[in-house]
Short mmCIF file of C-alpha atoms and ligand atoms in Angstrom, two decimals:
data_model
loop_
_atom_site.label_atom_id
_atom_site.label_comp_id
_atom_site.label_asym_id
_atom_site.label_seq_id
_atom_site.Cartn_x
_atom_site.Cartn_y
_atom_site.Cartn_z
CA UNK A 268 29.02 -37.71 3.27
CA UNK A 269 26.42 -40.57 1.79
CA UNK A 270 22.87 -39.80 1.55
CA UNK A 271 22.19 -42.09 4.17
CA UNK A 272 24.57 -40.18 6.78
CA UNK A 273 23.16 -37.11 6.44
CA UNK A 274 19.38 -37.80 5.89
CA UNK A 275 20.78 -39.72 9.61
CA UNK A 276 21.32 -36.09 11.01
CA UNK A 277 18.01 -34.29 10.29
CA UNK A 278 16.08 -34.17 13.28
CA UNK A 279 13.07 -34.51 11.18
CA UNK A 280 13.96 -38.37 10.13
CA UNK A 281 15.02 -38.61 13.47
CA UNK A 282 12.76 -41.76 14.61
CA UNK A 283 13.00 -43.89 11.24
CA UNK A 284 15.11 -46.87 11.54
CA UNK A 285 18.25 -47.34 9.43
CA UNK A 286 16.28 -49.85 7.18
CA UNK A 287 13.16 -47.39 6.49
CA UNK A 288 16.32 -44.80 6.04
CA UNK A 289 17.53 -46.83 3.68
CA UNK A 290 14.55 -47.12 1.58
CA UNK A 291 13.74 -44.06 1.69
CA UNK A 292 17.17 -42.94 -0.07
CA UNK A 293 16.50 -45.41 -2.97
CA UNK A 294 13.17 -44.40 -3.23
CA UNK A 295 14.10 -40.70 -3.88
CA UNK A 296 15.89 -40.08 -6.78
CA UNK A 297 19.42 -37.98 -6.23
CA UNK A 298 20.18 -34.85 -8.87
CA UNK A 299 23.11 -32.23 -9.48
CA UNK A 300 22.52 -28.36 -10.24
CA UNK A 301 25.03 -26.25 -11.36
CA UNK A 302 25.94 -23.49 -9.60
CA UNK A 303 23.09 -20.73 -10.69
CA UNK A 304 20.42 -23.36 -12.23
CA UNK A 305 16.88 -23.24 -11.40
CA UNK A 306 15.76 -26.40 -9.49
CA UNK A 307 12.13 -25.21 -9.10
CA UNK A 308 10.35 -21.58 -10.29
CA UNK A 309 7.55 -20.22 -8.50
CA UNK A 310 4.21 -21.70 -9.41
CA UNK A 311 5.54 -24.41 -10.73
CA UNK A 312 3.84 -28.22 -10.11
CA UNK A 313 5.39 -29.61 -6.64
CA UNK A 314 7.40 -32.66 -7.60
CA UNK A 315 8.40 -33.75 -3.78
CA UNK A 316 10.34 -31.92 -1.42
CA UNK A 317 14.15 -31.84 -1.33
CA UNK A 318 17.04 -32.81 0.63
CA UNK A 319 20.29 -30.41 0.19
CA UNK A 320 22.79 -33.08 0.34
CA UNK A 321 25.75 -30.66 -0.71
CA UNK A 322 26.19 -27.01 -1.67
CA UNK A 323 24.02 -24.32 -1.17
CA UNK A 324 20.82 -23.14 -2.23
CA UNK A 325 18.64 -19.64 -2.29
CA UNK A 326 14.76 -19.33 -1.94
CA UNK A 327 13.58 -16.41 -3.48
CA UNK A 328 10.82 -14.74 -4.97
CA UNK A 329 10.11 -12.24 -7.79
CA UNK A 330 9.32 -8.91 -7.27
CA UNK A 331 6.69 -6.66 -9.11
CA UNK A 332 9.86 -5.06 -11.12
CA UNK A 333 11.15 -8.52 -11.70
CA UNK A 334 13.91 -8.16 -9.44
CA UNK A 335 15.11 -11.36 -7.47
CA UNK A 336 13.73 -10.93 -3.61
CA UNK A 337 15.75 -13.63 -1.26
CA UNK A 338 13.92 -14.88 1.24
CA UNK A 339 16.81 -17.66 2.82
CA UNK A 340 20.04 -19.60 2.28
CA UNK A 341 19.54 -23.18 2.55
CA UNK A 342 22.98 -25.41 3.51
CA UNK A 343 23.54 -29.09 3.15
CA UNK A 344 21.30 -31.12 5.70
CA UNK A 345 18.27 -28.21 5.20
CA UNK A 346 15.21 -29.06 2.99
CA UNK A 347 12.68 -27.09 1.21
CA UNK A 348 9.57 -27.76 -1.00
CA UNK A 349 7.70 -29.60 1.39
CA UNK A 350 4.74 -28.02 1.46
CA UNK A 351 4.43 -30.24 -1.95
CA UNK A 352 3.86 -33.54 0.94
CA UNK A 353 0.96 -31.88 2.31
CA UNK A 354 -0.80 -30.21 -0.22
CA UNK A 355 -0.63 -30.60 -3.97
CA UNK A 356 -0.65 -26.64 -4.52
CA UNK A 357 1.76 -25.06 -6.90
CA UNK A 358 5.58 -23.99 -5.89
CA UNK A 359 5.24 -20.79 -3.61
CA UNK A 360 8.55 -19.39 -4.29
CA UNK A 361 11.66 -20.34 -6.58
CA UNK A 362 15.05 -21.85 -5.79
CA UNK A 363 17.99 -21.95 -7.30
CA UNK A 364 21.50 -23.46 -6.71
CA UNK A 365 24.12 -20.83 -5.51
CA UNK A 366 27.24 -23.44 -5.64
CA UNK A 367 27.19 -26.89 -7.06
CA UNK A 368 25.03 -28.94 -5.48
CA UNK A 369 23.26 -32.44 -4.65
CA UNK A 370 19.67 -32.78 -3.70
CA UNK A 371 17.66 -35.88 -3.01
CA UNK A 372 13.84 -35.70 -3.84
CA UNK A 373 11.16 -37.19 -1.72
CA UNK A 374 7.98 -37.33 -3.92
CA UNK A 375 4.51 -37.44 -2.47
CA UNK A 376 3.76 -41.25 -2.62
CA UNK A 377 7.48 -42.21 -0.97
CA UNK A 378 6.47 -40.11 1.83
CA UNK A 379 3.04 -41.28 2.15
CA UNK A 380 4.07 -44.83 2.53
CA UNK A 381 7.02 -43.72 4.85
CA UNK A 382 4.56 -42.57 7.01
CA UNK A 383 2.05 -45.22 6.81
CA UNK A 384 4.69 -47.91 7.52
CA UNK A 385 5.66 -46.21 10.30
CA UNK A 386 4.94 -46.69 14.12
CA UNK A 387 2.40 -43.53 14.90
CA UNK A 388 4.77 -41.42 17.03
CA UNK A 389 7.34 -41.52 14.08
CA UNK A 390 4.63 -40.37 11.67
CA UNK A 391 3.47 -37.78 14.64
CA UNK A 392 7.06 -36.45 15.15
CA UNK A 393 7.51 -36.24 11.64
CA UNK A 394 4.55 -34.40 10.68
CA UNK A 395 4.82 -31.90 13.83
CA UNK A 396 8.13 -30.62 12.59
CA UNK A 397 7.17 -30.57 9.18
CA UNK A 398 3.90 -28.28 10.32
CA UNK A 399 6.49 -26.11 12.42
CA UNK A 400 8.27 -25.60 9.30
CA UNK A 401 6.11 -24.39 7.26
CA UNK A 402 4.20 -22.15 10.07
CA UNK A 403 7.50 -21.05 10.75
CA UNK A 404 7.95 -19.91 7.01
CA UNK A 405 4.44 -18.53 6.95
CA UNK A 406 5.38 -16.18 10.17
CA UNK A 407 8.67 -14.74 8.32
CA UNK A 408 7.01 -13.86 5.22
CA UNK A 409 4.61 -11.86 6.67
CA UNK A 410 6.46 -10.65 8.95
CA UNK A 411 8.81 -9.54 6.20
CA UNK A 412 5.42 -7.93 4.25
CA UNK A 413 4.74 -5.93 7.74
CA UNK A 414 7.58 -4.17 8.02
CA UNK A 415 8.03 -3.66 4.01
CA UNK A 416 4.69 -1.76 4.61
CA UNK A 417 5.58 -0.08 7.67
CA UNK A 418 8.73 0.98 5.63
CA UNK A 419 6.90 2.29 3.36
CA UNK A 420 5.07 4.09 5.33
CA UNK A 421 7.55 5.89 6.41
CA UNK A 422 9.31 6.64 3.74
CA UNK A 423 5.90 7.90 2.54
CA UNK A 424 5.77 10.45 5.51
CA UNK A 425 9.10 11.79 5.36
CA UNK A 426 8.65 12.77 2.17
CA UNK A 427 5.03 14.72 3.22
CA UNK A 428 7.13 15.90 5.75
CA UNK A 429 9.45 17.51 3.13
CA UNK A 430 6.24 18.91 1.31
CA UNK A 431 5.02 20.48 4.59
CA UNK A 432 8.22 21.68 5.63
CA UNK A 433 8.35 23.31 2.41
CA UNK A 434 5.04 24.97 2.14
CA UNK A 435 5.83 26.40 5.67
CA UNK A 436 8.95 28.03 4.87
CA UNK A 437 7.65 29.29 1.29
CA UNK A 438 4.29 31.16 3.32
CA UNK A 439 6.18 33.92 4.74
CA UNK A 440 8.56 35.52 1.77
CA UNK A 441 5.26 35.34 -0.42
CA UNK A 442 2.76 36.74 2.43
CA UNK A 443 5.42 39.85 2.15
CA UNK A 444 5.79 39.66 -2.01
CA UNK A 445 1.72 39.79 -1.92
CA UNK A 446 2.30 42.58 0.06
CA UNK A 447 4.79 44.74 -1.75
CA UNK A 448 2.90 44.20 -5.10
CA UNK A 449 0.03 45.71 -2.98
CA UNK A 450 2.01 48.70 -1.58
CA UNK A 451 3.24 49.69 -5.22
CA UNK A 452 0.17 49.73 -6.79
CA UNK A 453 -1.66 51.27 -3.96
CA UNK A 454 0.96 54.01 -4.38
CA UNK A 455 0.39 54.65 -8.01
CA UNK A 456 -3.16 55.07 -8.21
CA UNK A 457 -2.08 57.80 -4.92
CA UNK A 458 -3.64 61.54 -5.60
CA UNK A 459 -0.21 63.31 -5.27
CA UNK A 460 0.92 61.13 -8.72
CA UNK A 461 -2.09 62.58 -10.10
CA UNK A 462 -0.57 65.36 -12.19
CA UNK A 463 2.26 63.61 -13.52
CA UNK A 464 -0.55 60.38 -14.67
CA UNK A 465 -1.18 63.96 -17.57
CA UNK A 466 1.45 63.21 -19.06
CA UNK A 467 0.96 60.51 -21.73
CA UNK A 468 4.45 59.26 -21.53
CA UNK A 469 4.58 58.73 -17.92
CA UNK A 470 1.13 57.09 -18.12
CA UNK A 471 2.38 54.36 -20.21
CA UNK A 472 5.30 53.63 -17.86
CA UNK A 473 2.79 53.93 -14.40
CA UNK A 474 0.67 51.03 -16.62
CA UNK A 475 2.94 48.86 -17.34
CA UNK A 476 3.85 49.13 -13.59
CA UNK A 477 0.48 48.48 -12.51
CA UNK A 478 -0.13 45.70 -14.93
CA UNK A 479 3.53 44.08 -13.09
CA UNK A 480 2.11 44.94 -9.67
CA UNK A 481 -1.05 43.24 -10.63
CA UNK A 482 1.04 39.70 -12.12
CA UNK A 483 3.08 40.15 -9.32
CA UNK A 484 0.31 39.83 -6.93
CA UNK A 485 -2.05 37.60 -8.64
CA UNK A 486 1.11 34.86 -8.87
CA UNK A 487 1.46 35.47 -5.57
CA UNK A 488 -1.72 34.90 -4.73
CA UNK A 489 -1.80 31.43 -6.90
CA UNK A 490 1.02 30.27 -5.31
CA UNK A 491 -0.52 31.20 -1.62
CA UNK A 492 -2.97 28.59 -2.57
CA UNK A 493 -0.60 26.11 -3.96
CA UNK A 494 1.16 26.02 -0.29
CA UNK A 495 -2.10 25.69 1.49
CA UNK A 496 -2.41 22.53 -1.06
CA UNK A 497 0.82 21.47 0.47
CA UNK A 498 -0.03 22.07 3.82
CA UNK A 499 -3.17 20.35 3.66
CA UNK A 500 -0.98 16.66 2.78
CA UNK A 501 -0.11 16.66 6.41
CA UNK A 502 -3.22 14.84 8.24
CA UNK A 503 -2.56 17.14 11.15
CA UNK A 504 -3.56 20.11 9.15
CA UNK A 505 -6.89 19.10 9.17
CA UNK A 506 -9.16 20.10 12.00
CA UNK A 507 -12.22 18.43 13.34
CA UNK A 508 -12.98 16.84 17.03
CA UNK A 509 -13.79 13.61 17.45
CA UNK A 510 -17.33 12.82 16.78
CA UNK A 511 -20.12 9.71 17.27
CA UNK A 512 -22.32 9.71 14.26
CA UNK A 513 -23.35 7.09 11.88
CA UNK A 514 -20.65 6.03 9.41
CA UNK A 515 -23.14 6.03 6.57
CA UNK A 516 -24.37 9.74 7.19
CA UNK A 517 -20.69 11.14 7.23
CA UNK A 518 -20.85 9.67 3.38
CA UNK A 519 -24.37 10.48 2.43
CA UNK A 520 -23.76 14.42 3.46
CA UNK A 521 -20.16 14.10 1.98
CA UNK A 522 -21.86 12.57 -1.20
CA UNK A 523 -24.99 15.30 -0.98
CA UNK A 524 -21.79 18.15 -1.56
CA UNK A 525 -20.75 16.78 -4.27
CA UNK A 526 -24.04 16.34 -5.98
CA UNK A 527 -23.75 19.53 -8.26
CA UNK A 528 -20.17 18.43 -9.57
CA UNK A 529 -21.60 15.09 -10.04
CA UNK A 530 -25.02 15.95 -11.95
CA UNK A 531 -22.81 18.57 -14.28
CA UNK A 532 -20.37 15.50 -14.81
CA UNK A 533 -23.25 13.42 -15.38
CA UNK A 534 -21.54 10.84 -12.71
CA UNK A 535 -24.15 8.83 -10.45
CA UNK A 536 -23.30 8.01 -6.80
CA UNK A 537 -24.68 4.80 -5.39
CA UNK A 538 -24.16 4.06 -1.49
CA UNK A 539 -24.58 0.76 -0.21
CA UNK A 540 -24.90 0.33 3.66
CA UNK A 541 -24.17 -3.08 5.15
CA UNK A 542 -23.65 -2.17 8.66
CA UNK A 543 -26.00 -3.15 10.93
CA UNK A 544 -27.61 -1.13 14.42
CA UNK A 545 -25.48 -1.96 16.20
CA UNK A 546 -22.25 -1.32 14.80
CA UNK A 547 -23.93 1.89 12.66
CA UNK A 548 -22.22 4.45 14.96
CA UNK A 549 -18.54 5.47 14.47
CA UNK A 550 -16.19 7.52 16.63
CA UNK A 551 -13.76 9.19 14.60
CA UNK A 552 -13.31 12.20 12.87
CA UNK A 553 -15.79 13.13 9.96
CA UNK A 554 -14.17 15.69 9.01
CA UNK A 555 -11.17 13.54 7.88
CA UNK A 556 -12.96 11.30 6.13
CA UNK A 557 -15.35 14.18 4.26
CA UNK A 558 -12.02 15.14 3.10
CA UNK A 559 -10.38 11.46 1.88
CA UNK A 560 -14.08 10.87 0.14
CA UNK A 561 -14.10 14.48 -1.87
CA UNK A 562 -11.19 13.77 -2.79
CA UNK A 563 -12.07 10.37 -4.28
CA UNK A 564 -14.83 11.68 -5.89
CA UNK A 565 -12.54 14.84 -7.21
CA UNK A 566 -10.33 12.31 -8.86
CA UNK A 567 -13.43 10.09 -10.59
CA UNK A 568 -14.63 13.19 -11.94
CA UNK A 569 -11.44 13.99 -13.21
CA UNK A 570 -10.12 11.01 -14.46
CA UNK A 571 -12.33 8.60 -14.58
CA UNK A 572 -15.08 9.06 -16.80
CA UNK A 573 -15.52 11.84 -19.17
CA UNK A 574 -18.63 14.19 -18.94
CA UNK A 575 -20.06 12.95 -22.54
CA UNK A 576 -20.45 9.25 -20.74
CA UNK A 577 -20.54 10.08 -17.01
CA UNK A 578 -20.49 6.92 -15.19
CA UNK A 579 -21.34 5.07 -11.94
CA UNK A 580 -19.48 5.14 -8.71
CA UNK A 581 -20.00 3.10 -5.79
CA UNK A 582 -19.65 2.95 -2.08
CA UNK A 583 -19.42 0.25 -0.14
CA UNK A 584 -20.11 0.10 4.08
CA UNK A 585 -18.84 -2.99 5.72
CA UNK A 586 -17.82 -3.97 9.04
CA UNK A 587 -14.96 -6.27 9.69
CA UNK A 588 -12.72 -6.94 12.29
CA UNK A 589 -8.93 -5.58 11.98
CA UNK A 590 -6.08 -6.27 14.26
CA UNK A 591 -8.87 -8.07 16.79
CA UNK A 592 -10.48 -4.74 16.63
CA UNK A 593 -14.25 -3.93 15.00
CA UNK A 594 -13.80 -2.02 11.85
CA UNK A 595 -14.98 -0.58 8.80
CA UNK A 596 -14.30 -1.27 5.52
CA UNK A 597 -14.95 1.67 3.29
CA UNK A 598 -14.93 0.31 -0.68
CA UNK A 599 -15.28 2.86 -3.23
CA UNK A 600 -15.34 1.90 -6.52
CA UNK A 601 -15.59 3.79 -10.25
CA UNK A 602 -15.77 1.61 -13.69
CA UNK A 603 -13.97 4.30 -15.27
CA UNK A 604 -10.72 4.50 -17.77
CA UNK A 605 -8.58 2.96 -14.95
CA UNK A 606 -5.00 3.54 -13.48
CA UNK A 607 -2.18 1.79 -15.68
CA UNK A 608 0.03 -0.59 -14.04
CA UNK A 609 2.82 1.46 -14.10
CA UNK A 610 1.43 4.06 -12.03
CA UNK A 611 -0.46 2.33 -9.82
CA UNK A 612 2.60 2.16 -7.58
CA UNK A 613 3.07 6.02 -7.04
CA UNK A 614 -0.23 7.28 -7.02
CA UNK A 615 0.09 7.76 -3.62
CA UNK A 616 3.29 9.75 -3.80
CA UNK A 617 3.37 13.64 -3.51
CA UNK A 618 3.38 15.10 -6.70
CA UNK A 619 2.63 12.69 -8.73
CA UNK A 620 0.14 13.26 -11.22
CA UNK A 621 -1.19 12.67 -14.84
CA UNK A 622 -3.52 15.75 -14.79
CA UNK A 623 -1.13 18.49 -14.93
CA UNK A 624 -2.71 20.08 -17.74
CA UNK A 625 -6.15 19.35 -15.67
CA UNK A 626 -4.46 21.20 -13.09
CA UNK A 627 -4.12 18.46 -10.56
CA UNK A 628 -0.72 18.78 -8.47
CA UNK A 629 -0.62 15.70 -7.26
CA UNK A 630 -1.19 15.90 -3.66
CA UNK A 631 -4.62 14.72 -3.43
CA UNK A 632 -4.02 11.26 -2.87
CA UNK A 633 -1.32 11.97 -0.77
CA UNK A 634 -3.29 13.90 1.58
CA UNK A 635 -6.24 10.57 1.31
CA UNK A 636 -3.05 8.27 2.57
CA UNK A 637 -1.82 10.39 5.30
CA UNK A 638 -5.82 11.28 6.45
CA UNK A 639 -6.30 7.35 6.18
CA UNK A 640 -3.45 5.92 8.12
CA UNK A 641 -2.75 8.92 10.65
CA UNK A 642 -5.93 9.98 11.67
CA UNK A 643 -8.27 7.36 11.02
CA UNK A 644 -6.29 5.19 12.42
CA UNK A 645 -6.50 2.75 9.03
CA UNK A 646 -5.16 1.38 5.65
CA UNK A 647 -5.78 2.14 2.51
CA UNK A 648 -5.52 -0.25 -0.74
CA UNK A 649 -5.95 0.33 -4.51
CA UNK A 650 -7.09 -1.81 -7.12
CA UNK A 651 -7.28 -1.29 -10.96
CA UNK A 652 -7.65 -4.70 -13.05
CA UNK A 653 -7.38 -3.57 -16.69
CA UNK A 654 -10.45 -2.77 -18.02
CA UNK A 655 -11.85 -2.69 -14.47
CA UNK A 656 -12.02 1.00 -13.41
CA UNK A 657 -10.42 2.02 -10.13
CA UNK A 658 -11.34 0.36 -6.46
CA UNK A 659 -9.97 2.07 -3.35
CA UNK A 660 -10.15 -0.09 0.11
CA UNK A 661 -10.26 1.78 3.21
CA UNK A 662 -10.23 0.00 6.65
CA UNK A 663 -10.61 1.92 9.78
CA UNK A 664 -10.84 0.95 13.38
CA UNK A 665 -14.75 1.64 14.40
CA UNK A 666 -13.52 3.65 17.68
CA UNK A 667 -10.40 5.49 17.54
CA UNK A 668 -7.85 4.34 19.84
CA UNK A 669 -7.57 5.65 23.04
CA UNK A 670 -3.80 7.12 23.04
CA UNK A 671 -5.79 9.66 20.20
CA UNK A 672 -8.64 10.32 22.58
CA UNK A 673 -6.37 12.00 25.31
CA UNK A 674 -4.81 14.40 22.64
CA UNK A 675 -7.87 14.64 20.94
CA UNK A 676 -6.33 14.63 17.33
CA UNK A 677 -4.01 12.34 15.16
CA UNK A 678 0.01 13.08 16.51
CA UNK A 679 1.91 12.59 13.54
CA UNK A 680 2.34 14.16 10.22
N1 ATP B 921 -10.43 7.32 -10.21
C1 ATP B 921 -9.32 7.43 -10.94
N2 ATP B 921 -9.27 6.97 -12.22
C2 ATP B 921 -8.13 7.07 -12.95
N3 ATP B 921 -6.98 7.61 -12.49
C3 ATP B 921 -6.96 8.08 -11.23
C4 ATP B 921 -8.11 8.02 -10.39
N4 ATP B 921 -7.78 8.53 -9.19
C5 ATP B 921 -6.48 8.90 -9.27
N5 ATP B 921 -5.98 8.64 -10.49
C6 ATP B 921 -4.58 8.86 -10.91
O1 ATP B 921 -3.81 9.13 -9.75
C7 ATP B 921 -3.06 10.34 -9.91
C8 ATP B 921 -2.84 10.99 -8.56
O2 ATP B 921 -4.07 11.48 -8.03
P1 ATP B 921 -4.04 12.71 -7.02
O3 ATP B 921 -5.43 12.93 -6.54
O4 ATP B 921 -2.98 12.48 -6.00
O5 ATP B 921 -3.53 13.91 -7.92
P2 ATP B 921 -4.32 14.84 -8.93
O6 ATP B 921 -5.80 14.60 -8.86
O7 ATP B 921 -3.70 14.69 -10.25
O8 ATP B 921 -4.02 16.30 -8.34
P3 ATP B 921 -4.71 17.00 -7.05
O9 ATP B 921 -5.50 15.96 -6.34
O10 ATP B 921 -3.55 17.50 -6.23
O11 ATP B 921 -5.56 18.09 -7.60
C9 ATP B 921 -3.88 11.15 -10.90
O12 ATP B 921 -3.09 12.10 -11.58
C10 ATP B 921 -4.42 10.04 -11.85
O13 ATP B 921 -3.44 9.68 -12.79
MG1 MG B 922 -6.81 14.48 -7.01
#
């Protein structure tokens, strides 16, 4: 089919007469990609949108690993790259050519003067669809990003799930190993095993005993507190009754806590309150967000700066709206040694942790995402720009929604 036939067919030339048709196929220039050439990378300079006169065509973009993220299949009659006739901004994804195929380019300046030579409802039509279009494309990305995050989410929570579901069934078998260990040495040190304790041989053995019962229990004992670690990742571990108080005093008595870790890490805590009367007062759970904000400040002492140069941390009070709602946005902020790009991505995941040697298991942050997003209601984000230290973004509804109020506490998790 000629260039003129099709370009004929798309409802977006619709109105143009055959001659301004006809111009405006030998004003655009016609060229041929193999199948599996680039015709445009993302960020490139537009050059003019194109027509897909024959073959077929992907839009895609490029993930953070570098892998190839389609986002449509184009067919002959379909165009793409017109955002370059509206604004001059760079390409905003890549396309390449999945079979052979024939495009004809509309640059900027062909396109203006179709328009301005033609009657205004032609021009109108032309530019509605075109604003459809790219709405249209707009609406599927994000929606795409929505449920990538919700996805993630989830995945996120089954896997917290796991941890939980763990801890719970590990509680019992070493409640009773605790107990045991207990039992045997209680029975040693009993009076009746007094006489034979004379006898230096048997003494050795009862020690040795003892010194097992004692490992035995002390393990135990360490790993008791290891599962109420994992218990604690579930957000609906964590107590605490819905409360009004001012958002900045739940961080200014969270911060006061930590002051003697601070000092002795020689870390200085600024708070910076931007909320004003009457949006001061929260409803949520301050106990929840005590927790997320220790263990923020855990991690900077930790990680971030070392006690021979201490360091400054900041937090940020905002309001915002999110989701039409009033919110918060919670920004806290160190200048410290930073997160490296690789590991930025599963910070958030249980068990992952550079600080094994520090004894950090992992679950801190963890616990932060599920507190965040199940019982605050909110997101969380994380920065760390190289040489930029490490900036977490919390936004949380201002009231907690009502569906919460009823039960009185987060439901999932
Ligand atoms: N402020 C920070 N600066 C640099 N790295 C950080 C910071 N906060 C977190 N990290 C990195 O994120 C990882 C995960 O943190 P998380 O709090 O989940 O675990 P952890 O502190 O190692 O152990 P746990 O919190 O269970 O004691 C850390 O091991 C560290 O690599
Ligand atoms: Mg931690």
């Amino acid at each position: 089919m000629s260039a003129f036939s099709l370009l004929k067919q798309i409802s977006l030339f619709e109105l143009l007469s055959d001659a301004q048709l006809a111009s405006l196929v030998e004003a655009g220039s016609q060229r041929q990609f193999a199948a599996g050439q680039t015709i445009f990378n993302e960020h490139d300079p537009p050059d003019g949108m194109y027509v897909l006169l024959s073959g077929q065509v992907r839009v895609y973009l490029q993930d953070q690993e570098g892998c190839r993220v389609e986002l449509n299949r184009l067919k002959p009659g379909d165009y793409f790259g017109e955002m370059a006739l509206i604004d001059s901004s760079p390409r905003s994804a890549s396309v390449a050519a999945i079979s052979p195929c024939d495009c004809l380019i509309i640059d900027e300046h062909t396109f203006q003067d179709m328009l301005l030579n033609s009657q205004a409802n032609t021009s109108y039509h032309i530019l509605r669809l075109l604003t459809a279009k790219v709405r249209d494309n707009s609406y599927r990305i994000l929606e795409e990003e929505a449920l990538r995050h919700r996805m993630e989410i989830e995945q996120h929570r089954a896997l917290s799930r796991i941890v939980v579901g763990v801890a719970h069934e590990l509680n019992t078998p070493l409640g009773l190993m605790n107990t045991a260990a207990g039992v045997i040495a209680a029975r040693l040190k009993a009076d009746t095993l007094k006489p034979a304790m004379a006898d230096p041989e048997l003494t050795s053995i009862f020690d040795d005993i003892l010194q097992a019962a004692d490992i035995l229990s002390g393990n135990a004992r360490r790993a008791s507190e290891l599962v109420k670690a994992f218990k604690d990742v579930s957000a609906s571990q964590v107590g605490g009754k819905l409360e009004s108080v001012p958002l900045v005093k739940v961080v200014n008595d969270c911060v006061r806590l930590f002051e003697i870790q601070a000092r002795q890490a020689g870390i200085a805590i600024q708070v910076k309150n931007h909320l004003a009367p009457p949006e001061a007062v929260w409803e949520g759970y301050p106990g929840a967000l005590s927790q997320v904000l220790t263990n923020l400040l855990t991690n900077v002492e930790r990680y971030a700066y070392t006690p021979e140069t201490g360091g400054l941390v900041t937090i940020v009070l905002a309001a915002s709206q999110r989701n039409d709602q009033p919110a918060y946005i919670i920004t806290f902020r160190d200048y410290g040694k930073g997160i490296l790009p690789d590991d930025l991505p599963h910070i958030f995941d249980p068990f992952f942790t550079t600080g094994r040697d520090q004894g950090g298991s992992g679950l801190g942050l963890t616990t932060v995402f599920n507190l965040v997003t199940v019982t605050l209601q909110g997101q969380i984000a994380v920065e760390s720009p190289p040489g930029g230290g490490v900036a977490f973004t919390i936004a949380i509804p201002q009231t907690i929604a009502s569906q919460d109020r009823r039960t009185g506490r987060a439901n999932v998790l």
